[in-house]
Short mmCIF file of C-alpha atoms and ligand atoms in Angstrom, two decimals:
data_model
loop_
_atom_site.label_atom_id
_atom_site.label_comp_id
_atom_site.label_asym_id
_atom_site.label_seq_id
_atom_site.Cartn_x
_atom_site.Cartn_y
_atom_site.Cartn_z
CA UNK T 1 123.71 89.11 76.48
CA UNK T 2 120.87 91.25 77.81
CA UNK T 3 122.01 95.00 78.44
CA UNK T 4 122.22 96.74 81.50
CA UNK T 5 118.64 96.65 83.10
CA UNK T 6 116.65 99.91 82.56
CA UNK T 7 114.38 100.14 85.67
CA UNK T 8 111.50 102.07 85.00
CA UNK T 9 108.38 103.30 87.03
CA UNK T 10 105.33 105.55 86.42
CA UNK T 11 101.72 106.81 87.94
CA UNK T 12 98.95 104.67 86.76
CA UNK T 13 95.45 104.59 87.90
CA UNK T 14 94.25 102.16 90.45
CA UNK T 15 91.14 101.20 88.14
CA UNK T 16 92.72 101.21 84.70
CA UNK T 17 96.27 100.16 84.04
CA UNK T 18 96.57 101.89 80.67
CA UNK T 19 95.89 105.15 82.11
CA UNK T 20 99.67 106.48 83.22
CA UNK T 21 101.56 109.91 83.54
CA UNK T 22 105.25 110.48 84.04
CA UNK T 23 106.45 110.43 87.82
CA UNK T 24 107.73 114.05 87.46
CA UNK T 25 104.47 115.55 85.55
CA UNK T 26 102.13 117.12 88.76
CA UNK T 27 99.35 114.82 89.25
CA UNK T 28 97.51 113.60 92.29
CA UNK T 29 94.40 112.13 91.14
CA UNK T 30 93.20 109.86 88.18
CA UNK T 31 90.38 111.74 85.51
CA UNK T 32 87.73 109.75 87.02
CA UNK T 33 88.85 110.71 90.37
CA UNK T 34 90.03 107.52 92.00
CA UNK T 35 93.85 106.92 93.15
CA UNK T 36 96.98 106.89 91.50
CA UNK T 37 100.02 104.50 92.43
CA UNK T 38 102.96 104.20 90.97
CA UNK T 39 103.64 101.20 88.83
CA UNK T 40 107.24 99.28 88.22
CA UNK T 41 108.26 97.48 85.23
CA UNK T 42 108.24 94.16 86.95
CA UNK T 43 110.15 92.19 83.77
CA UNK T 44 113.08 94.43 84.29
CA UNK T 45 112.77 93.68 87.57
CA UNK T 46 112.74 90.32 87.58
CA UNK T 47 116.10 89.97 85.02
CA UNK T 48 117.56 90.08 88.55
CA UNK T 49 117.26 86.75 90.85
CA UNK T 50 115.62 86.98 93.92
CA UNK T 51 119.11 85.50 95.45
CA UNK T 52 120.56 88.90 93.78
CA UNK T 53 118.44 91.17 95.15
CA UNK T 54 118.77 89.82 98.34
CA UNK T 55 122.59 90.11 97.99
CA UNK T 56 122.36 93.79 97.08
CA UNK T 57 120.17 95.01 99.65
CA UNK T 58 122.09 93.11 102.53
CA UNK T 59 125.36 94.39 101.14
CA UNK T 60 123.75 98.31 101.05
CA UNK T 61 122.43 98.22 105.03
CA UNK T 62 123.86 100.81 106.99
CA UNK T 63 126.90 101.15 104.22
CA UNK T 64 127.70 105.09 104.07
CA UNK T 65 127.95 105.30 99.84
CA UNK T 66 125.28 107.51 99.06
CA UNK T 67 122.28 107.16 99.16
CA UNK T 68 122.53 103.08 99.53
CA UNK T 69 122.59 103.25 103.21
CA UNK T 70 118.94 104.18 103.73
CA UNK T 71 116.39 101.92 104.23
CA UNK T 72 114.20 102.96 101.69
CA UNK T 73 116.99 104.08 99.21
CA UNK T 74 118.94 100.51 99.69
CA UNK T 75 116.30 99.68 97.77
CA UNK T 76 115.56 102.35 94.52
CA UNK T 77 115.21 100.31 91.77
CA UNK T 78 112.30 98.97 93.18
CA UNK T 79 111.30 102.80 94.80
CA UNK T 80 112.06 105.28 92.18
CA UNK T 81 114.77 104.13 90.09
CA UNK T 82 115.54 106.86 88.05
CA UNK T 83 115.72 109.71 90.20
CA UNK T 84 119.21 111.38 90.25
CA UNK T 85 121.22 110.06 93.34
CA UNK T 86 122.44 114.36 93.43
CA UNK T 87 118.45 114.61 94.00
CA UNK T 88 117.86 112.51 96.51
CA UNK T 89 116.88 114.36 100.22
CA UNK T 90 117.71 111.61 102.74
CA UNK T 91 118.25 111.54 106.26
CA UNK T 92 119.00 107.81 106.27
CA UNK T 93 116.20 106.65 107.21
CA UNK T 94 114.78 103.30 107.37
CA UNK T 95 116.56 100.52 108.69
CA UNK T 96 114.58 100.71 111.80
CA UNK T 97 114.84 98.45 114.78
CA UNK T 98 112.62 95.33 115.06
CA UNK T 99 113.23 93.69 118.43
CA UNK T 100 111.85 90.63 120.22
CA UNK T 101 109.30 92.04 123.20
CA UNK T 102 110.24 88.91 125.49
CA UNK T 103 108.58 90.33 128.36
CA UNK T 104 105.61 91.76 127.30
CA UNK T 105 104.71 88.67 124.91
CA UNK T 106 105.00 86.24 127.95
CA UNK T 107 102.67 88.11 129.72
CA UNK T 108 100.60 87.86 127.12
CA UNK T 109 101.28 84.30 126.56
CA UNK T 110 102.85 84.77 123.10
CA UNK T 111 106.51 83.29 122.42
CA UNK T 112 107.36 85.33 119.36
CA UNK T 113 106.22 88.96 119.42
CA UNK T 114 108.80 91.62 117.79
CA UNK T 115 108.04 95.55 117.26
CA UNK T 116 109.23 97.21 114.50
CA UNK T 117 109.87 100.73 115.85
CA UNK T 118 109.24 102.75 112.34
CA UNK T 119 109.59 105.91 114.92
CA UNK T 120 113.04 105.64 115.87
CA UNK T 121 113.38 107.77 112.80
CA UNK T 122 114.50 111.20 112.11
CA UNK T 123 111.66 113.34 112.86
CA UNK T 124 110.14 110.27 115.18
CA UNK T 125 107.43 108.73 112.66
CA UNK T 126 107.04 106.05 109.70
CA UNK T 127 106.47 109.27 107.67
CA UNK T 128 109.91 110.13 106.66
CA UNK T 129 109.89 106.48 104.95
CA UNK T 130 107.37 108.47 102.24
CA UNK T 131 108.48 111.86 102.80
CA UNK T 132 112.13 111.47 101.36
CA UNK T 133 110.76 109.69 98.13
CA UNK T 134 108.37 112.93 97.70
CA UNK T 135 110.85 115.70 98.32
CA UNK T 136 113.66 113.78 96.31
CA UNK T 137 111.00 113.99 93.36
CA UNK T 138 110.32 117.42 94.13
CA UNK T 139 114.27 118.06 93.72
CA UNK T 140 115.04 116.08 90.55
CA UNK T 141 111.15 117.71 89.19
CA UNK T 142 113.17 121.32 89.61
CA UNK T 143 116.50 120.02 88.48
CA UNK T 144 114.36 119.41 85.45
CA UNK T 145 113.07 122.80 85.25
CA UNK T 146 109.45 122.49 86.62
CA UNK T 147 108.39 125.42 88.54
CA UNK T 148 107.44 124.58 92.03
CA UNK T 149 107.12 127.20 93.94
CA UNK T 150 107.03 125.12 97.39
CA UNK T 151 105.44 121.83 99.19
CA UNK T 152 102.48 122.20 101.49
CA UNK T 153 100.41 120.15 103.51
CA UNK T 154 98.21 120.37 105.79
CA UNK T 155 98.42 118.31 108.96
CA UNK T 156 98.56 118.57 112.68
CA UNK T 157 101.19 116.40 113.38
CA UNK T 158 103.55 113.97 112.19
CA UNK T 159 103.48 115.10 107.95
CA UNK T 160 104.09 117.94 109.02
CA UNK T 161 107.13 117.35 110.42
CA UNK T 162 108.09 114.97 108.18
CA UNK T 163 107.57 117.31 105.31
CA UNK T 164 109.01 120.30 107.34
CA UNK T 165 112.45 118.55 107.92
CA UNK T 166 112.77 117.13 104.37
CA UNK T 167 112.04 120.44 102.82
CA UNK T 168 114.50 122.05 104.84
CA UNK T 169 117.40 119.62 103.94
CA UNK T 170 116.49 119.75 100.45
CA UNK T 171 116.68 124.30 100.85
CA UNK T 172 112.94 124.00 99.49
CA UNK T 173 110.11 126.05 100.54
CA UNK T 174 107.62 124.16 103.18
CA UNK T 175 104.32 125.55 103.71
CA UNK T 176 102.37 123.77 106.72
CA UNK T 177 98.06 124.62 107.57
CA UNK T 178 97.73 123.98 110.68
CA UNK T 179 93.65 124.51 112.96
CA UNK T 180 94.64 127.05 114.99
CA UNK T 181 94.50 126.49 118.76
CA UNK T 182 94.00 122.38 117.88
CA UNK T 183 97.70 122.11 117.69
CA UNK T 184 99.86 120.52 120.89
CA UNK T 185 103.02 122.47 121.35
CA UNK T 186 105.37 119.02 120.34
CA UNK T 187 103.17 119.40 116.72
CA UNK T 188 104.05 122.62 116.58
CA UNK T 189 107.68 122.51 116.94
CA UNK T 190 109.41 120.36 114.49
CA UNK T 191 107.81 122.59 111.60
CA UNK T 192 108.43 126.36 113.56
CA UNK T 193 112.01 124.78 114.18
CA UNK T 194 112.90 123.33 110.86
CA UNK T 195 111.62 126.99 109.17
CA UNK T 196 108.50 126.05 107.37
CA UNK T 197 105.97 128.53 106.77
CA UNK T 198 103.80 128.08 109.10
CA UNK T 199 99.83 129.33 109.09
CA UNK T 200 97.83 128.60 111.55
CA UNK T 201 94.01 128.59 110.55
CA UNK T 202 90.98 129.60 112.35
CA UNK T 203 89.29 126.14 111.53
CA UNK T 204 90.08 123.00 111.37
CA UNK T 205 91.86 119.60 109.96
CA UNK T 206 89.19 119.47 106.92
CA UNK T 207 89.02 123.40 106.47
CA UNK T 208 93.08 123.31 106.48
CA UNK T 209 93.08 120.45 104.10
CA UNK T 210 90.43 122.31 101.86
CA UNK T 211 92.89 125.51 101.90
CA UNK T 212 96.12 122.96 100.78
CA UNK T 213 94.20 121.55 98.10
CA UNK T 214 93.07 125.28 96.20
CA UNK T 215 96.89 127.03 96.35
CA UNK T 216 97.82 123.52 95.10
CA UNK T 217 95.34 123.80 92.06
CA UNK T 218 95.51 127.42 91.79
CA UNK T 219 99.37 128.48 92.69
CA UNK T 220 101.33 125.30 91.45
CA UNK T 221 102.18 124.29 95.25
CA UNK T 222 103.39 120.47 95.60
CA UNK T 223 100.82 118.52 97.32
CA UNK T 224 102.63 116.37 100.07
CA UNK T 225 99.62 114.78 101.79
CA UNK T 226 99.06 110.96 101.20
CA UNK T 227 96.44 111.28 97.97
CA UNK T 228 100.16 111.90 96.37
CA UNK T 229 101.26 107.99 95.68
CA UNK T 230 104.97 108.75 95.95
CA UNK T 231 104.56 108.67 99.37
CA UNK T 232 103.40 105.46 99.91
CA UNK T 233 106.48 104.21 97.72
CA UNK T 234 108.45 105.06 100.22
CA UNK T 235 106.17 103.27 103.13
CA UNK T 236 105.82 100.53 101.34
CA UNK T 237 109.50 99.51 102.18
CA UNK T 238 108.78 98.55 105.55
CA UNK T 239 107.25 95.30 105.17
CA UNK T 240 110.51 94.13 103.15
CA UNK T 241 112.67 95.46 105.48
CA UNK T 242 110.79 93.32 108.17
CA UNK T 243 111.31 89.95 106.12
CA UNK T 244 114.93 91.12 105.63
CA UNK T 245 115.28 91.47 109.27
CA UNK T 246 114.23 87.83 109.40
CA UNK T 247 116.34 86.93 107.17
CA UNK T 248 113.31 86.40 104.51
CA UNK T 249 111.52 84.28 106.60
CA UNK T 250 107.78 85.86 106.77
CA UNK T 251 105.70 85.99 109.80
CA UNK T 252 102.28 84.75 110.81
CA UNK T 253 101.11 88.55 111.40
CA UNK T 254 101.83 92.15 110.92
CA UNK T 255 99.56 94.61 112.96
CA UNK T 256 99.39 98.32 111.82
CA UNK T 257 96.83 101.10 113.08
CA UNK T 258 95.41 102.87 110.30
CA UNK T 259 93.52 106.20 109.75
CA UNK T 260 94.02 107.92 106.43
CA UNK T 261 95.10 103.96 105.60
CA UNK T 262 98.15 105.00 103.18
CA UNK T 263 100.19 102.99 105.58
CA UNK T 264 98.43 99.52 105.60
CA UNK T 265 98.13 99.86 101.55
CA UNK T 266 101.95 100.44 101.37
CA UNK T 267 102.82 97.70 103.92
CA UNK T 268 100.69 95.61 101.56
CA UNK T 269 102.26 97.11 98.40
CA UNK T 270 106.02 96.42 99.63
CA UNK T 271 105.19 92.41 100.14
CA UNK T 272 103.33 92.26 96.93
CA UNK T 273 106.94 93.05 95.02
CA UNK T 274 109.01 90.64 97.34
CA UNK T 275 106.01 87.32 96.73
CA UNK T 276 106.10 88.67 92.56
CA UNK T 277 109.95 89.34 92.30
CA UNK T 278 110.12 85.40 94.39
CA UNK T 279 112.27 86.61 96.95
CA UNK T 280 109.22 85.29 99.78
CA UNK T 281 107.42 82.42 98.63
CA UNK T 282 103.95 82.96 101.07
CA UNK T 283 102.18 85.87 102.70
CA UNK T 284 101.78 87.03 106.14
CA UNK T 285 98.37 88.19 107.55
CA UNK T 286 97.53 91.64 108.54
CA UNK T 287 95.55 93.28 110.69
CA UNK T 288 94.58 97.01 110.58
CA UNK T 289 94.18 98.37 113.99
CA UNK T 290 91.29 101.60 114.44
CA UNK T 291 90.27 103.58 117.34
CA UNK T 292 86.58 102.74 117.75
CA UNK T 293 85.84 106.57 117.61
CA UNK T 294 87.41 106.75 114.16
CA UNK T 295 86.43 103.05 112.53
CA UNK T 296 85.11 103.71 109.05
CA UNK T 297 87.48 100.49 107.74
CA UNK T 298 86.10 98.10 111.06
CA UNK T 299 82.92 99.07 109.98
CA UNK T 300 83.01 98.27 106.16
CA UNK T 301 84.91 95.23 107.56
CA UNK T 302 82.24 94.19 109.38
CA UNK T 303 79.81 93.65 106.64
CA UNK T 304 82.85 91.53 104.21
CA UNK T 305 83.73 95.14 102.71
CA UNK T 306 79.99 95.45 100.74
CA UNK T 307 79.83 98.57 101.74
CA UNK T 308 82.01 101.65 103.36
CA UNK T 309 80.20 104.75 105.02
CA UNK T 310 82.56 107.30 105.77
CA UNK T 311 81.85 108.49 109.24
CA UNK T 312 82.27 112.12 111.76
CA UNK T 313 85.16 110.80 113.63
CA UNK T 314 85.31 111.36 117.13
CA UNK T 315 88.45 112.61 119.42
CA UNK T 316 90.65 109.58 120.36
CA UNK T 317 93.70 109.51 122.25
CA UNK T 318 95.35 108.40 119.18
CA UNK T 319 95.20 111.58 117.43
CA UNK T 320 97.12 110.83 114.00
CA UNK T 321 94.68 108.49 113.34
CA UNK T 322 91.11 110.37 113.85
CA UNK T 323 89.86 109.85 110.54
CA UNK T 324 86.60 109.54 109.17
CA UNK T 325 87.08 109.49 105.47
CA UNK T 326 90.00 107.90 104.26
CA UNK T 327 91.94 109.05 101.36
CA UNK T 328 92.97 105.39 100.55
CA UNK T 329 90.16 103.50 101.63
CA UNK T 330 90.45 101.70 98.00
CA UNK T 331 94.17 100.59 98.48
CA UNK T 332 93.50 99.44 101.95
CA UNK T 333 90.47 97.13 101.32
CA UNK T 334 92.19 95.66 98.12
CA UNK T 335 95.25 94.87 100.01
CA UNK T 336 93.11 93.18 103.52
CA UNK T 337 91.77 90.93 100.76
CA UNK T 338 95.32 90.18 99.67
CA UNK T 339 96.58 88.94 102.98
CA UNK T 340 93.51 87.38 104.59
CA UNK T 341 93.44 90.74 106.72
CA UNK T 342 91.50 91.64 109.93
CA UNK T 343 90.29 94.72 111.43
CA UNK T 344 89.81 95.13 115.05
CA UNK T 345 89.20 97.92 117.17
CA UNK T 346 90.18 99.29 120.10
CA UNK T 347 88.20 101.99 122.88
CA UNK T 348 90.00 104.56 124.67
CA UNK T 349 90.56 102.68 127.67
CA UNK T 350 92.34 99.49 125.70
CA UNK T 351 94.64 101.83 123.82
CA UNK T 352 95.90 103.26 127.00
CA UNK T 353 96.14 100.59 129.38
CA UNK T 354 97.92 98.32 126.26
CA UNK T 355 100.36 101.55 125.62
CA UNK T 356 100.93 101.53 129.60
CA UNK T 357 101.36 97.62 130.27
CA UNK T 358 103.84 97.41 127.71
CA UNK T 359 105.33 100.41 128.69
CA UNK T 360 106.09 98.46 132.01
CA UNK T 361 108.25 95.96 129.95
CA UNK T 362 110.60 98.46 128.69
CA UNK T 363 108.77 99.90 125.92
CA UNK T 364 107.33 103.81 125.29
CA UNK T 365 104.52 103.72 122.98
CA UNK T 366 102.72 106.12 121.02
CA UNK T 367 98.92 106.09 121.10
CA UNK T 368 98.70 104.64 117.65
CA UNK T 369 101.09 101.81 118.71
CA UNK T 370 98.77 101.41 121.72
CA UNK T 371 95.94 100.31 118.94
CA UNK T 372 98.22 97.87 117.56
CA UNK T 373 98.97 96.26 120.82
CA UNK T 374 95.22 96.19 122.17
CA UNK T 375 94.07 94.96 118.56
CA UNK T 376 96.65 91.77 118.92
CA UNK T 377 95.72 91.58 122.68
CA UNK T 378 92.22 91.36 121.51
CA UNK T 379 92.90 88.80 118.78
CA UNK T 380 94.83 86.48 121.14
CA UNK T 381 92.01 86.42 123.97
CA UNK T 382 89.84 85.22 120.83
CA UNK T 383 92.48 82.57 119.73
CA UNK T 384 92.64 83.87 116.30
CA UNK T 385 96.63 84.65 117.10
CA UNK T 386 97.97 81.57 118.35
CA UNK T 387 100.50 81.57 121.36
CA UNK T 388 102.95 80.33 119.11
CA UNK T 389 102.44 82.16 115.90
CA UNK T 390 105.42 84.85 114.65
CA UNK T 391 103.51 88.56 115.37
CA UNK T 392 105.13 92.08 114.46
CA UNK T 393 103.91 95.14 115.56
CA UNK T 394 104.32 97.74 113.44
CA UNK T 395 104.80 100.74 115.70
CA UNK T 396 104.12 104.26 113.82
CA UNK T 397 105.75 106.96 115.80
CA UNK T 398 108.17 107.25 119.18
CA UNK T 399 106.17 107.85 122.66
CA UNK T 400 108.11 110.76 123.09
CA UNK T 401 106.46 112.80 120.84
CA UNK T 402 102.81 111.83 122.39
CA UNK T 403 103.48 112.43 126.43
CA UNK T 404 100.28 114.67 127.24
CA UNK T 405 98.34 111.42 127.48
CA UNK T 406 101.53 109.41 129.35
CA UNK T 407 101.68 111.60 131.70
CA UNK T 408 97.63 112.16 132.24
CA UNK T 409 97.24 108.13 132.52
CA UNK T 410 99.74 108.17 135.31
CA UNK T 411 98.21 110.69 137.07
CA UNK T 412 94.81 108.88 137.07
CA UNK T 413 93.32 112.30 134.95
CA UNK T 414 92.52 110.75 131.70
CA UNK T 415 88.16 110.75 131.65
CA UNK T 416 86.61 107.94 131.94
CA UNK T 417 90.01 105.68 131.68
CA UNK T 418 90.35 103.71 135.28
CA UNK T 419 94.55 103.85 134.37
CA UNK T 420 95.00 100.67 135.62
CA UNK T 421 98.80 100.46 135.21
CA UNK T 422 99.13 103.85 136.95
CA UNK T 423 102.73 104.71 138.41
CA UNK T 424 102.56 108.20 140.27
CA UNK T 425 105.32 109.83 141.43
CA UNK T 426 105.71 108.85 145.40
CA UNK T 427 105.72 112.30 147.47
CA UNK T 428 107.83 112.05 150.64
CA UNK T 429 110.12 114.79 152.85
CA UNK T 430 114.16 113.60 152.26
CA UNK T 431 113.96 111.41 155.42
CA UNK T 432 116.44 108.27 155.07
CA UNK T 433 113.88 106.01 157.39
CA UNK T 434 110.95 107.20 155.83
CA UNK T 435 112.16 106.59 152.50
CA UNK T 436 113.40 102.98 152.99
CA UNK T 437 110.65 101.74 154.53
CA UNK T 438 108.45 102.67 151.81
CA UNK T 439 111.21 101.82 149.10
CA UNK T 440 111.48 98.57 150.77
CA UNK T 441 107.71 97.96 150.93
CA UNK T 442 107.54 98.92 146.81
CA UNK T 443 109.67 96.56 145.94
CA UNK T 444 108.14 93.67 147.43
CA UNK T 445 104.78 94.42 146.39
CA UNK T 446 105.70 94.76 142.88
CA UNK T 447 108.61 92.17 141.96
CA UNK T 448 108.28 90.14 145.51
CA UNK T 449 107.05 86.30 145.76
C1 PLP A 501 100.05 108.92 109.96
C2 PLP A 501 100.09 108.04 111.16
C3 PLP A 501 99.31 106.87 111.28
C4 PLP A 501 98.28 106.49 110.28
O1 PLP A 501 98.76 106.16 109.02
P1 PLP A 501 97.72 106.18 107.79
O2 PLP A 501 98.55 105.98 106.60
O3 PLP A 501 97.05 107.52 107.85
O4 PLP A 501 96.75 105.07 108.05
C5 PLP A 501 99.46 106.08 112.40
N1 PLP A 501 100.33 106.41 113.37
C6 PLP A 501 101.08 107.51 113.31
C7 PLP A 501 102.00 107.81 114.43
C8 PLP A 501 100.99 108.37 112.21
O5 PLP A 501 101.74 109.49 112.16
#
């Protein structure tokens, strides 16, 4: 009889398996400089059937027994197994909603399009999926006795806030860079509010990042931005969650925007596990979604991934993802060549009128989701998606924590976008006749024959 399994996992280098550190020793990098990830010991794994794994993480959803009833923790042996459960900083999340867009896939003349809204979440982003793995390793590190002093990143938006609130559950110091003056007030809060320390830098994204990177060399501060491969552990549980939610049947597509491209790798990462461990016998396809003023990835895609040129990305709409050079450009082209992946682009004007027309069907996307949608749009037109094929959407982060732009479309004030899906307030004195009549007239012209 074999013994109780001893799951076991571990940094290793992207370029040489045999080069590996501990989980809790402080390492971001490889010696030659390339990526770590963190690597699973897949025979343990695989003492358990694929019909028993399946078993266990149905029988964990939403169940309150710590910390099973997370969506990333419903699944720690395959995370970080040996982490302490008293270690673990969880807000329950995962377990996100994936729900059929009826309406907006008719329109579009597809018959099976489902978003996965990865920011109905705690602090409204995909990032808590990493961020709970991190600061849970932070806790058991110090439980251990490692001196860390605090977690820092540097960000301008949704790390932060993902980092901020984890911290602060955990009663660990937070320390957040921010380019002073670059920062919208909604960025701003979750970290002011959740009691980081806060600095806000005269400079900007890269000079912050620079800053993060020297007190994390010099002072012993935890690194928390994406270079740091516990992160995407966490990520990486969305795509199995998303075959789970089908009951293990996989679909035709999965379409993700990407910018530092942690996200993509990890979407890739999390399938890998369920087509090695047998619990999926085939692979869907995906397709990584860029604004076309931050496209380094559509670029090197272009010419079959030969070459990548890291580029000055320009200001998009879709702000999380203005990226030039990607930290995990090498995760993200390894794993497009896994799946048969795409990358398509989007301009200014497609991410916003996508966001806005599927707005009209009942949803509220963020920029980045707006990507997605005008990437898959794109991809339909060109009959590469067939009308009948199973799409997801991954979408990254809840509109309500992107409304500048929202509300800017619908006032036609966005530069150079025509807002063709506008829907401005109607302006009228509190006159019952005056009122009807133009009620009257709206409805017909928008739902009559
Ligand atoms: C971070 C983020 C992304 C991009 O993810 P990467 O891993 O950097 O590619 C996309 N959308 C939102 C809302 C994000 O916060």
């Amino acid at each position: 009889m074999a013994g109780k399994p001893e799951y076991r996992a571990w940094f290793q280098s992207i370029e040489d398996a045999a080069e590996r550190y501990p989980l809790d020793e402080v390492v971001y990098t490889a010696s030659n400089g390339s990526l770590l990830e963190v690597a699973h010991d897949r025979d343990e794994l695989s003492k358990t059937s694929a019909t028993d794994w399946k078993a266990l993480f149905r029988d964990r959803s939403h169940i309150t027994e710590w910390p099973y009833g997370s969506g990333v923790w419903g699944k720690k042996e395959w995370v970080l197994p040996e982490v302490d459960n008293e270690n673990i900083v969880s807000m329950y999340e995962g377990n996100s909603n994936l729900f059929w867009a009826d309406r907006y896939g008719r329109e579009l003349g597809l018959e099976d399009l489902w978003i996965k809204q990865c920011g109905n979440s705690h602090t409204g982003s995909f990032k808590d999926l990493g961020m709970t793995v991190l600061v849970s390793m932070v806790k058991e590190m110090v439980s251990r006795g490692k001196a860390i002093p605090a977690v820092a990143c540097a960000s301008t938006g949704d790390t932060s806030a993902a980092l901020s609130a984890y911290a602060a559950a955990a009663g660990l110091p937070a320390v957040v860079f921010l380019p002073r003056g670059k920062v919208s007030i909604a960025q701003l809060i979750q970290p002011i509010a959740n009691g980081a320390i806060v600095f806000a830098l005269d400079t900007d994204f890269d000079g912050c990042m620079e800053i993060v990177r020297e007190v994390a060399q010099k002072d012993g501060i935890y690194l928390a931005n994406s270079m740091n491969s516990l992160r995407i552990e966490g990520q990486k549980t969305v795509g199995i969650e998303i075959c789970e939610q089908f009951d293990w049947e996989v679909p035709d597509w999965m379409i993700i925007p990407g910018g530092n491209l942690g996200n993509v790798s990890a979407l890739a990462k999390g399938l890998d596990m369920l087509v090695d461990l047998g619990l999926v016998d085939r692979r869907p396809r995906i397709v990584c979604a860029q604004a076309e003023a931050a496209n380094p990835l559509y670029l090197s895609y272009q010419r079959d991934f030969a070459v990548f040129e890291p580029i000055a990305a320009r200001p998009t709409l879709a702000t999380a993802i203005q990226i030039g050079n990607p930290v995990s450009i090498a995760k993200a082209i390894s794993a497009l060549q896994r799946y048969d992946g795409i990358v398509e682009q989007a301009s200014e004007a497609e991410i916003a009128d996508s966001c806005a027309r599927a707005d009209k069907t009942g949803l509220f996307n963020c920029p980045h989701t707006g990507v997605a949608l005008a990437a898959m749009e794109k991809l339909l037109r060109r009959d590469v998606i067939k009308s009948s094929d199973r799409v997801v959407v991954l979408s990254t982060a809840h509109g309500l924590k992107f409304i500048d732009f929202k509300v800017k479309y619908h006032e036609m004030a966005l530069k150079g976008i025509a807002s063709d899906h506008a829907n401005a307030a109607i302006e009228l004195p509190a006159r019952y006749g005056a009122v009807r009549d133009e009620m009257l007239r709206q409805i017909d012209s928008r739902f009559g024959g």
